[in-house]
Coordinates of C-alpha atoms in Angstrom, one line a residue:
X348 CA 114.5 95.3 130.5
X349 CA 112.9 95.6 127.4
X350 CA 110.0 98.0 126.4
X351 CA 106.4 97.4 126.3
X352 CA 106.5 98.6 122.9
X353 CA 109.8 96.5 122.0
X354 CA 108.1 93.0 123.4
X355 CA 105.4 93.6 121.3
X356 CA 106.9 93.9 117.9
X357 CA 109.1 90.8 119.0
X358 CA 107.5 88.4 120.8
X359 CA 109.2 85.7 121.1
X360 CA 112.6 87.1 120.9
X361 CA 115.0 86.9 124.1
X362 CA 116.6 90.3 125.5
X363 CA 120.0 90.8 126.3
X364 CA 123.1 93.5 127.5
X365 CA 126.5 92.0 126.2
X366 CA 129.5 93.3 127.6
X367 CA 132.3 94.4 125.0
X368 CA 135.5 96.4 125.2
X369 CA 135.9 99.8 126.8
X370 CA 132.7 98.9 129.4
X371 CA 129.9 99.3 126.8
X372 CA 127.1 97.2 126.7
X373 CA 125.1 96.2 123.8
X374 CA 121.3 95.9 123.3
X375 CA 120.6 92.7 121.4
X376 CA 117.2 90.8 120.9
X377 CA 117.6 87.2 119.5
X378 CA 115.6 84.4 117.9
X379 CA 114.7 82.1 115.4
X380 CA 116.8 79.2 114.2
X381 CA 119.2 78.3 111.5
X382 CA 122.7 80.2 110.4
X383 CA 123.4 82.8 112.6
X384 CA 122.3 86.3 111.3
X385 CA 123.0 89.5 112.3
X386 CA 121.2 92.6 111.6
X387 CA 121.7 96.4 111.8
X388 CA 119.6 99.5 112.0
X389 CA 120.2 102.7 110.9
X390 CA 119.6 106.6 112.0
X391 CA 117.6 107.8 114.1
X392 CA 116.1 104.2 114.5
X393 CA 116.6 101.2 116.4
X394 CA 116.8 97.5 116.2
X395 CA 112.8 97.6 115.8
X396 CA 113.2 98.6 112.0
X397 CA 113.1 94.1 111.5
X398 CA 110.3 94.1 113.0
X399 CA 108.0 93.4 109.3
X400 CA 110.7 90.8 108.2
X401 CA 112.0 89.0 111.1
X402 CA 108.9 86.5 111.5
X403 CA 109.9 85.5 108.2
X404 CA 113.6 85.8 108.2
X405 CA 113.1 83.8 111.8
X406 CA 112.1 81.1 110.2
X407 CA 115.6 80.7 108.5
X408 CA 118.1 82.1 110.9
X409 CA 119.1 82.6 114.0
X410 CA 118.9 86.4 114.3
X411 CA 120.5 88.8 116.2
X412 CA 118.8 92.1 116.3
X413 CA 121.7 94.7 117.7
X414 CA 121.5 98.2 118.9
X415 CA 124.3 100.2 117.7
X416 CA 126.5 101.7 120.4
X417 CA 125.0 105.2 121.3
X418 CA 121.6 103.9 119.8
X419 CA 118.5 101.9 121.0
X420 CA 119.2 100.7 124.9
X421 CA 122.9 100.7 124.0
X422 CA 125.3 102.2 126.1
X423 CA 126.3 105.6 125.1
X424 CA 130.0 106.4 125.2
X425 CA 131.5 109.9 125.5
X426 CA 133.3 109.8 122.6
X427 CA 136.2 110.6 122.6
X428 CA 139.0 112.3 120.7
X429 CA 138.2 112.6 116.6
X430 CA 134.9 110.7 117.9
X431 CA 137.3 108.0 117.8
X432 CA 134.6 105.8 120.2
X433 CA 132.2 105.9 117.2
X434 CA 134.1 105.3 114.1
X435 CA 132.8 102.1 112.6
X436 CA 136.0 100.3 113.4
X437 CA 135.1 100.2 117.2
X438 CA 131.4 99.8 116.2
X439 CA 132.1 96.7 114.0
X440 CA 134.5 95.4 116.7
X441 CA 131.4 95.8 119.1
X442 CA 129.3 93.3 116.7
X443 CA 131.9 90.5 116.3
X444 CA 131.9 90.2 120.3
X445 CA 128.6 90.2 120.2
X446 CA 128.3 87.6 118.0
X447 CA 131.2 85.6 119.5
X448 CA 129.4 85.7 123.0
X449 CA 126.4 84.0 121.3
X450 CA 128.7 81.5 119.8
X451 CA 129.0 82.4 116.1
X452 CA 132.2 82.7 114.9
X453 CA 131.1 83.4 110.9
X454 CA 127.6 84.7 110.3
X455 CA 126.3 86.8 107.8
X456 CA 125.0 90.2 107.7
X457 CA 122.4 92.8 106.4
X458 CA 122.1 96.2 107.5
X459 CA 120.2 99.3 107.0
X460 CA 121.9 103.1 106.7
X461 CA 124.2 103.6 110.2
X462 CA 124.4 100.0 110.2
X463 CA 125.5 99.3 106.9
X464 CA 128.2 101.1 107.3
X465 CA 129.1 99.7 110.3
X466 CA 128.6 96.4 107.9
X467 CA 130.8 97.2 105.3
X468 CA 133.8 98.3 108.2
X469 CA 132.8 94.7 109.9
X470 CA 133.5 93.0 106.7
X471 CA 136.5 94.8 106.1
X472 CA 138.2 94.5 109.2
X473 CA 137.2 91.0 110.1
X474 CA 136.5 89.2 107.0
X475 CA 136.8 85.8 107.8
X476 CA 133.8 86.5 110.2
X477 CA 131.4 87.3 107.7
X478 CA 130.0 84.7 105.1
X479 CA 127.6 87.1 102.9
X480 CA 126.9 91.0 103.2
X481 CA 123.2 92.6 102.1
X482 CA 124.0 96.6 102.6
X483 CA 120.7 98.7 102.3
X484 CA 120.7 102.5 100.9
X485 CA 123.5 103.7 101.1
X486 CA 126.7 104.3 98.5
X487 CA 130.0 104.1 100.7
X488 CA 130.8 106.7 103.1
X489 CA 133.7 107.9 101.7
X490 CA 131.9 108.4 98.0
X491 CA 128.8 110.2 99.3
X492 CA 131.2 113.2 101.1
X493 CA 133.4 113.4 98.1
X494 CA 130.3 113.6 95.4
X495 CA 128.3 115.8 97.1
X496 CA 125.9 118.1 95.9
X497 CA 123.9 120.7 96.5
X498 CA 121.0 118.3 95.5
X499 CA 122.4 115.9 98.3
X500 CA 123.2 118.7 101.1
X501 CA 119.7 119.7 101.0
X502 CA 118.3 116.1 101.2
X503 CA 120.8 114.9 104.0
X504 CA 121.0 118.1 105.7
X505 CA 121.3 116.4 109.0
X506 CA 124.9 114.6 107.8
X507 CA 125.9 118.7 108.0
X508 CA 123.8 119.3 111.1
X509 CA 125.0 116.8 113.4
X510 CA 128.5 117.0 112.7
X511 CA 128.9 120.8 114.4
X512 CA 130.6 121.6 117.0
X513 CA 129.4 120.1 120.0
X514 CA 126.7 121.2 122.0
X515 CA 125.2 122.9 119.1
X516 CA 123.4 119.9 117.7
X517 CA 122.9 118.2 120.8
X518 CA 121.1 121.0 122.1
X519 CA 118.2 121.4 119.3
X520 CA 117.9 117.6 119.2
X521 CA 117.3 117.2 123.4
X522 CA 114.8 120.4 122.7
X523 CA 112.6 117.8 121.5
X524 CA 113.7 114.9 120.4
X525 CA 110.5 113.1 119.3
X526 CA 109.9 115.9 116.9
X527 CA 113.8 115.2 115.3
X528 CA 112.7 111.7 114.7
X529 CA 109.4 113.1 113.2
X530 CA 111.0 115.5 111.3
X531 CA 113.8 113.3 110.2
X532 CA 112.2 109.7 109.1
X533 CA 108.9 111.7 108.4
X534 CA 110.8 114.2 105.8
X535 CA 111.9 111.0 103.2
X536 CA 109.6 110.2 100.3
X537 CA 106.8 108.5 101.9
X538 CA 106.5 110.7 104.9
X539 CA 105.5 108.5 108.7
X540 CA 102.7 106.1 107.0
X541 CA 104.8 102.7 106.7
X542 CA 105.7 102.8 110.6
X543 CA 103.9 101.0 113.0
X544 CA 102.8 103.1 116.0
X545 CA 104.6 101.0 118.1
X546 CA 108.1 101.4 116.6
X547 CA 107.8 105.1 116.0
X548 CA 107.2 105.0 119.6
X549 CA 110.3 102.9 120.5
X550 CA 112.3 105.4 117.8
X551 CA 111.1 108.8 119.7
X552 CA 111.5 106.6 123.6
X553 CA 115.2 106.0 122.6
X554 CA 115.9 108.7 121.2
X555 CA 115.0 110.4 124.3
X556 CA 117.1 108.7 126.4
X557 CA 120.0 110.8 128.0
X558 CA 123.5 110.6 125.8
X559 CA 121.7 109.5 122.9
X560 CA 121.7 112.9 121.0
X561 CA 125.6 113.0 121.5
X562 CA 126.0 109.6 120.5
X563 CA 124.4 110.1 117.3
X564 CA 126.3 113.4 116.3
X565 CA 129.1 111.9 117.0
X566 CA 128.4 108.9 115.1
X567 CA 128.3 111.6 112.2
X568 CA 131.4 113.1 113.3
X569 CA 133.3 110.0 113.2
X570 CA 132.0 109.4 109.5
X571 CA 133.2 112.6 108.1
X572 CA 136.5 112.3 110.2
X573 CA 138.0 109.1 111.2
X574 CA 136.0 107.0 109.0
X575 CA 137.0 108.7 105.9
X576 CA 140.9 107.8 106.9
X577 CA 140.3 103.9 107.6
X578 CA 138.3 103.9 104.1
X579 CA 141.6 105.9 102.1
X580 CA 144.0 103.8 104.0
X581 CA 141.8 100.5 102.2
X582 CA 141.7 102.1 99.1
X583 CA 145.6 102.8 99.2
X584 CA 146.1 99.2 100.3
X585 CA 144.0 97.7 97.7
X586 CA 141.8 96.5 100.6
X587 CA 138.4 95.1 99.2
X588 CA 135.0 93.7 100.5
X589 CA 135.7 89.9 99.9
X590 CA 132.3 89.0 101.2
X591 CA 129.3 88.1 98.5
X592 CA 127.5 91.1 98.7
X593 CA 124.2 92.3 97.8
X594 CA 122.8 96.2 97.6
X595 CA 119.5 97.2 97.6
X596 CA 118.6 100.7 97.2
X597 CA 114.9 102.8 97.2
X598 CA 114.0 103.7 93.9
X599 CA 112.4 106.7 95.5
X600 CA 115.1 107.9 97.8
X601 CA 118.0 110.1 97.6
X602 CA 120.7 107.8 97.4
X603 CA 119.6 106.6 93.6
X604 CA 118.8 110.4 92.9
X605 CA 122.3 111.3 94.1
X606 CA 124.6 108.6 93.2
X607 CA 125.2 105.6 91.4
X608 CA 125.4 102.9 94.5
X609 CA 126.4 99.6 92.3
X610 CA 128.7 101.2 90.4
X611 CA 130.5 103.1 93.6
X612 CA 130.4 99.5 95.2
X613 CA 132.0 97.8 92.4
X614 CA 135.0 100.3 92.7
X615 CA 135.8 98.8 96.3
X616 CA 134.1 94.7 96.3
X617 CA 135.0 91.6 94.5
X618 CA 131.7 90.1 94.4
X619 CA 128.9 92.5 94.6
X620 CA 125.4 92.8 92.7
X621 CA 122.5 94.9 93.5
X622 CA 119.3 96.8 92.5
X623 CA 116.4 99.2 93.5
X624 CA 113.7 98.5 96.0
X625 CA 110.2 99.8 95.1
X626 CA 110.3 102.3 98.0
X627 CA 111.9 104.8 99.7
X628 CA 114.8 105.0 102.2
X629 CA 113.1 102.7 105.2
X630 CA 113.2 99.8 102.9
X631 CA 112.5 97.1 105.9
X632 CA 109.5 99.3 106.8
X633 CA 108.6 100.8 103.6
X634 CA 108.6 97.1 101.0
X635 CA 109.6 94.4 103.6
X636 CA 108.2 91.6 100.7
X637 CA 110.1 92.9 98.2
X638 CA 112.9 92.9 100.6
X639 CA 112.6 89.3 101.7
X640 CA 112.0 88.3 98.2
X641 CA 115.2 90.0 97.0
X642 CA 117.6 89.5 100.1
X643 CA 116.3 85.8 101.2
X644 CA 118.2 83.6 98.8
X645 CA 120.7 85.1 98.5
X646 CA 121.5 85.8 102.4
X647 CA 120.9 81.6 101.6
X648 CA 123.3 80.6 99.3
X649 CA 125.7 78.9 100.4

C-alpha cells in the first residue's frame, strides 16, 4: 500500500510489487499513455523525484515510476558478497522484468543519479531493450572514482562515507535518518526549497524504513567494487552505449565543477549529446521545465 504522501503527488497513478529474481519485490507506480517509459531515481530519494514532470511526461508515455531495489518501498536485500546484490547489473536486470511484466519488451529510459547508473548498466547489458537513454548528473561511475579530487571528495563525501566497513555507516544513518536526507539533498546548491513537503516527507518515511540504510551503503559499495569491474571489462571489450542518448547536467552542481560529463560520455557511447540544466543536482525538482523542454523530444524521436 502506497503512502498518503505518495497518492498525493500521483494521483492517478496505479501501485504495484513486482516479483523479480532472487525474491525481491519492486515498488512501481504506473500511468499515462503512449510508448512505454521508464524512469529512475536517484540517492537518498525515491520514485517521488517525477512527481513535477510526470503530468506532462503522462501525457506522452506510459510511465513507469520504479523504486530501486534497497530504495523507496522496495525490498531490501542483504547483500551479499562484494555487494554483489547491488551492483547495477542485478539492479538493471530488476527493471527489464519489470518492464516485461507490464508487457514492454523495448522502452526507453531517463534516469536521475543511482538510477542513471543503473540506466547506463541497463543499456549496456540488454540493449535491444532500450530504444533511447536521457542520463541526468552524473559522468560514468568508473570516470568519477578515477578523476577524483580533493574538490570532489569534499562535495561527495557521502560516496567515501557509505562505503565503510559495515555497520559503521549504517549506524549514523539509522541514528537519524531524516536528518541524513536533510543533510544530504539539503547540502547541494540550492539547499531544501525546490522540494515539495510532501516528497521530502516520502524521502525521510523511506528512508526510515528498516534495511534501507544497508541497502544504500551497499549500493555505494557495489559501485566502487563490482561495478567498476563490469565497466573495465566494457571498456576492454570495446563494449559501448548503442542507445541515442542524451545528458543533462546542473550548471550549478558538482558534477560540471568536477568533470567534463559529455566529453567522459563520448569516450564510452556511439550516439550521445548533451548540455547543462539551469540548476543544481535535483534537476526533476530543481528546473522540471527546462527538463521537459530539453528531454521531451528527444525521449520522442523516433
Amino acid at each position: 500500500m502506497q503512502s498518503n504522501e505518495l497518492g498525493e503527488l500521483f494521483p492517478n497513478f496505479q501501485s504495484h510489487f513486482i516479483a523479480v529474481d532472487g525474491g525481491v519485490h519492486i515498488h512501481a507506480l504506473t500511468g499515462g499513455e503512449g510508448p512505454p517509459l521508464l524512469l529512475l531515481h536517484g540517492h537518498p530519494q525515491t520514485s517521488a523525484i517525477w512527481h513535477k514532470v510526470a503530468p506532462e511526461l503522462a501525457k506522452h508515455f506510459s510511465l513507469v515510476l520504479a523504486d530501486l531495489r534497497g530504495y523507496g518501498d522496495s525490498s531490501k536485500p542483504n547483500g551479499g558478497a562484494r555487494s554483489v546484490d547491488y551492483s547495477k547489473r542485478v539492479m538493471a536486470s530488476d527493471m527489464v522484468q519489470v518492464m516485461r511484466h507490464l508487457g514492454h519488451d523495448r522502452f526507453r529510459v531517463m534516469a536521475h543519479d543511482r538510477g542513471a547508473r543503473v540506466a547506463h548498466r541497463l543499456a549496456l547489458d540488454h540493449a535491444g531493450a532500450v530504444e533511447r537513454l536521457v542520463l541526468m548528473d552524473i559522468a560514468p561511475t568508473l570516470a568519477m572514482y578515477s578523476q577524483t579530487t580533493e574538490a570532489f571528495a569534499r562535495a561527495y563525501w557521502h560516496w567515501f562515507f557509505l562505503i565503510q566497513k559495515s555497520p559503521l555507516p549504517e549506524r549514523l544513518i539509522n541514528s537519524n535518518p531524516s536528518a541524513y536526507v536533510r543533510e544530504v539533498m539539503g547540502g547541494r546548491s540550492a539547499g531544501l526549497s525546490p522540494f515539495d513537503l510532501r516528497a521530502l516527507a516520502e524521502y525521510e518515511r523511506c528512508v526510515s524504513l528498516p534495511g534501507t540504510a544497508h541497502a544504500i551503503c551497499e549500493d555505494y559499495r557495489a559501485s566502487a567494487d563490482i561495478d567498476l569491474q563490469h565497466d573495465r571489462e566494457d571498456i576492454a571489450a570495446g563494449h559501448a552505449l548503442q542507445a541515442p542518448t542524451l545528458v543533462l547536467w546542473g550548471e550549478e552542481g558538482v558534477v560540471n565543477r568536477c568533470f567534463e560529463p559529455l566529453k567522459e560520455w563520448q569516450k564510452i557511447s556511439t550516439d550521445v549529446r548533451g548540455h547543462t540544466v539551469p540548476c543544481g543536482h535535483y534537476i526533476a525538482e530543481e528546473a522540471p521545465e527546462a527538463l521537459l523542454a530539453s528531454a521531451l523530444p528527444f525521449l520522442k524521436g523516433s
